[in-house]
PDB file of C-alpha atoms in Angstrom:
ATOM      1  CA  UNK S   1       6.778  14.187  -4.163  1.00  0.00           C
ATOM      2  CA  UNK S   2       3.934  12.049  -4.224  1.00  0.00           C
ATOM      3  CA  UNK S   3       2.833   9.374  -1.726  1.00  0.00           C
ATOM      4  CA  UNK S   4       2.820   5.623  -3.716  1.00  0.00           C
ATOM      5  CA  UNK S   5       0.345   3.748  -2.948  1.00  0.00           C
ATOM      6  CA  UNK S   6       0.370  -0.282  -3.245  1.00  0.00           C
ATOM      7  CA  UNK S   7      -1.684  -1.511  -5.947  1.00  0.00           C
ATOM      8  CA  UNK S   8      -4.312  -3.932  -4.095  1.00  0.00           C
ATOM      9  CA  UNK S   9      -4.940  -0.675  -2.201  1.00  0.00           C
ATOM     10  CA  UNK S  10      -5.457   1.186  -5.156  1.00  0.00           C
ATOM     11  CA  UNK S  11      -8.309  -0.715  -6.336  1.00  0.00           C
ATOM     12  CA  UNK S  12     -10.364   0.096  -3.366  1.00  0.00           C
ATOM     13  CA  UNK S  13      -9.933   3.953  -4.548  1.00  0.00           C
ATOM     14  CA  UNK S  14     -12.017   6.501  -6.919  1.00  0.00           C
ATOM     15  CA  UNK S  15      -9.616   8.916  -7.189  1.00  0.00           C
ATOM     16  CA  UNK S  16      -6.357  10.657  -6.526  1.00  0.00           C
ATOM     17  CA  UNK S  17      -4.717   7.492  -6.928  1.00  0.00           C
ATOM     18  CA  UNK S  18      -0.572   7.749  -7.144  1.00  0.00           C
ATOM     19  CA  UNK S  19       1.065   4.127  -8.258  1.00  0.00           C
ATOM     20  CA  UNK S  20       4.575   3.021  -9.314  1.00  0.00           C
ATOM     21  CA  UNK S  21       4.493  -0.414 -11.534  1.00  0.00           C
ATOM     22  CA  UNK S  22       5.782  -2.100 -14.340  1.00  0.00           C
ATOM     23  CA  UNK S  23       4.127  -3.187 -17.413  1.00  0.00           C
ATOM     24  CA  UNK S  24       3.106  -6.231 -17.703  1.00  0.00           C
ATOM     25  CA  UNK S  25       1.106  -6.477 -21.149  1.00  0.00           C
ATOM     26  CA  UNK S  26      -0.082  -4.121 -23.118  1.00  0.00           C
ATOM     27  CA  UNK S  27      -3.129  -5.314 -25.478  1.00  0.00           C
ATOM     28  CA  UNK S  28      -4.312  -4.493 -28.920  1.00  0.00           C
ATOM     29  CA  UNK S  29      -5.642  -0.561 -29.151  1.00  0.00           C
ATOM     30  CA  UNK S  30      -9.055  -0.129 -30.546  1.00  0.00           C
ATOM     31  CA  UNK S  31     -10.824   2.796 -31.328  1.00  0.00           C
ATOM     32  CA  UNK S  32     -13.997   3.958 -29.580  1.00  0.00           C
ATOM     33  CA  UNK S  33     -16.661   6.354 -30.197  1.00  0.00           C
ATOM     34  CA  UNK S  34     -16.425   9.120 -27.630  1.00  0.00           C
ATOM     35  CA  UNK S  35     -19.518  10.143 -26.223  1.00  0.00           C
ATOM     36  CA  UNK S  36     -18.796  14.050 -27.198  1.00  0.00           C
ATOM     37  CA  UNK S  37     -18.809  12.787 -31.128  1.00  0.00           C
ATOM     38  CA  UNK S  38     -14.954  12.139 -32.631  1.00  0.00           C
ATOM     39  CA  UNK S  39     -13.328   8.807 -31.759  1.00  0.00           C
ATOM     40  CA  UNK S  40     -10.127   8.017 -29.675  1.00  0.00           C
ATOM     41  CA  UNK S  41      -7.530   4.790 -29.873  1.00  0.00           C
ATOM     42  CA  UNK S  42      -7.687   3.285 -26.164  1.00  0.00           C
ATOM     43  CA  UNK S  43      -5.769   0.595 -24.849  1.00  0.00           C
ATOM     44  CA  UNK S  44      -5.454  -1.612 -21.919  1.00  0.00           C
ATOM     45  CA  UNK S  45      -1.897  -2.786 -20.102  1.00  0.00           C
ATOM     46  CA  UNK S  46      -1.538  -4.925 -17.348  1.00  0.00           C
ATOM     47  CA  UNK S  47       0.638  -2.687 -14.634  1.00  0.00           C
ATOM     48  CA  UNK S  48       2.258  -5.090 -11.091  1.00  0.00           C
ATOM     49  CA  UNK S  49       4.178  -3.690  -8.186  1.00  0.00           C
ATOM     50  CA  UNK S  50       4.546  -7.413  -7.005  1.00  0.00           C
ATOM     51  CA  UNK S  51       3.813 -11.038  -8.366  1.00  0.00           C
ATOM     52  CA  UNK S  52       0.140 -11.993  -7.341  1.00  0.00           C
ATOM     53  CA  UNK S  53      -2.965 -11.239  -8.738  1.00  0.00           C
ATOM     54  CA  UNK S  54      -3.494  -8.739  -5.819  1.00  0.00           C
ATOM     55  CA  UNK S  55      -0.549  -6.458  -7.321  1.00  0.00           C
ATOM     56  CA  UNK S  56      -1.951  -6.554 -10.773  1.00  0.00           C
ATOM     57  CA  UNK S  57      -4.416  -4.169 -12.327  1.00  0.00           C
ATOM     58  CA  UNK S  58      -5.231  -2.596 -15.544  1.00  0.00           C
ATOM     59  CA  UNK S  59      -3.625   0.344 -16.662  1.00  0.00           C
ATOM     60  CA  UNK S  60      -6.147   2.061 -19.558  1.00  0.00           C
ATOM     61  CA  UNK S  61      -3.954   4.288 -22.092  1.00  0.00           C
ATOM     62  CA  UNK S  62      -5.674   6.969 -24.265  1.00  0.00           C
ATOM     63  CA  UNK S  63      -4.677   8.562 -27.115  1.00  0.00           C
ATOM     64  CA  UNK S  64      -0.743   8.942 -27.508  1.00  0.00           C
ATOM     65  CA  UNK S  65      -0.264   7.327 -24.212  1.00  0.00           C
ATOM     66  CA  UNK S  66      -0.644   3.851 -26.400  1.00  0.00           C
ATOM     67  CA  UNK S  67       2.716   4.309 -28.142  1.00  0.00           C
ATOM     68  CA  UNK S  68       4.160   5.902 -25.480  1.00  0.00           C
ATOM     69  CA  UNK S  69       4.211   2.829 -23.212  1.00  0.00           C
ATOM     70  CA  UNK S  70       5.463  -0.502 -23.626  1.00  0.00           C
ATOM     71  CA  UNK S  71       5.977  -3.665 -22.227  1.00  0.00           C
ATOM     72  CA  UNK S  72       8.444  -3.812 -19.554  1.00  0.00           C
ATOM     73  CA  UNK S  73       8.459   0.262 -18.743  1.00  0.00           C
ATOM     74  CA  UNK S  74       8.096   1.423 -14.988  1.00  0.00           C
ATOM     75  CA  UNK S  75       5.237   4.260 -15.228  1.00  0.00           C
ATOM     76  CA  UNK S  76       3.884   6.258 -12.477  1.00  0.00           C
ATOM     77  CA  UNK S  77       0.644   7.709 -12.492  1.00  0.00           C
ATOM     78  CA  UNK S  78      -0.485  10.447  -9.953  1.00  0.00           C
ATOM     79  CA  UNK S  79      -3.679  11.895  -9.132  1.00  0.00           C
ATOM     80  CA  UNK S  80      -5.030   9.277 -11.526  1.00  0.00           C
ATOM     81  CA  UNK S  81      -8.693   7.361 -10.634  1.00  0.00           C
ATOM     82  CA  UNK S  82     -10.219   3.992 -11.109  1.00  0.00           C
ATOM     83  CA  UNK S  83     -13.663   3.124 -13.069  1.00  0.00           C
ATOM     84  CA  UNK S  84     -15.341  -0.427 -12.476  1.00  0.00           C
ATOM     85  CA  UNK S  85     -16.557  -2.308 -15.489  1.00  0.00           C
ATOM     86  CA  UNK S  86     -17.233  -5.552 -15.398  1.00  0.00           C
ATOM     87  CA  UNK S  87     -16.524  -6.562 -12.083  1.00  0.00           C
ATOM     88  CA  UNK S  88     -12.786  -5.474 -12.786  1.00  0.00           C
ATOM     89  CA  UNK S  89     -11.394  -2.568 -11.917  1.00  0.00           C
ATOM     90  CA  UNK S  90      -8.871  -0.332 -14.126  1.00  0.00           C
ATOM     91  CA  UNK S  91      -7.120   2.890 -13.704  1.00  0.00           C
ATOM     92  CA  UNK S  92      -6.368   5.465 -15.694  1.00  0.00           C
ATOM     93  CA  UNK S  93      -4.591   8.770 -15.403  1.00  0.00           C
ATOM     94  CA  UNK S  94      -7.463  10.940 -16.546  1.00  0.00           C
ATOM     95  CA  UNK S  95      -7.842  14.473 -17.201  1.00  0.00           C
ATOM     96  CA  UNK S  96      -6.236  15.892 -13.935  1.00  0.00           C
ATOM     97  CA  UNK S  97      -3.583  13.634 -13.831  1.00  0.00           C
ATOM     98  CA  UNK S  98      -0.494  12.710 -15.005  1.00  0.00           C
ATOM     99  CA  UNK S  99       1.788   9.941 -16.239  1.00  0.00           C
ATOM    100  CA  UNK S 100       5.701   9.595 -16.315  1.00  0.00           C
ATOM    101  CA  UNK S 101       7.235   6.895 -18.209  1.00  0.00           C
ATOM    102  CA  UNK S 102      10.614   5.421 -16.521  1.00  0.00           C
ATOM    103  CA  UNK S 103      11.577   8.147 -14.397  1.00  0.00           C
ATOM    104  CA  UNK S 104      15.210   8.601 -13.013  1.00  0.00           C
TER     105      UNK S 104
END
């Protein structure tokens, strides 16, 4: 069983990150051009494990991952990794890793 991690420590990692948080928000999907040729719907969602800004972060969902998630789910991600755009950092679950929705 994996190790959770909280999320403010989370943001200070690359990779083999393993978090347990709710969803917050989940935003509009857009498509984007990927860099392979094709396009893919991304999206972004807020995920917390607590209340302050600290305990936030964003969540980005790829593909069927968009309708798979809403608003108010628990998700766990492990061995997912973060990317920095913008000053802001997000994760996402990536090739390698792996995403349960609600689990008992």
């Amino acid at each position: 069983m994996a190790e959770f991690i909280p999320i403010s420590q989370a943001k200070k990692m690359r990779s083999g990150v393993n978090v347990k948080a709710e969803v917050k928000s989940k935003g509009e999907p857009r498509t984007v051009n990927l860099k392979s040729g094709g396009t893919v719907d991304v999206c972004d969602a807020i995920i917390a494990d607590g209340e302050t800004e600290e305990e936030q972060m964003k969540l980005t969902l790829w593909g069927d991952d968009i309708k798979a998630v809403n608003v108010g789910d628990v998700v766990v991600i492990t061995n997912g990794y973060t990317n920095e755009f913008k000053g802001e950092v997000s994760l996402t679950k990536g090739k390698y890793g792996q995403m349960e929705i609600n689990p008992q």
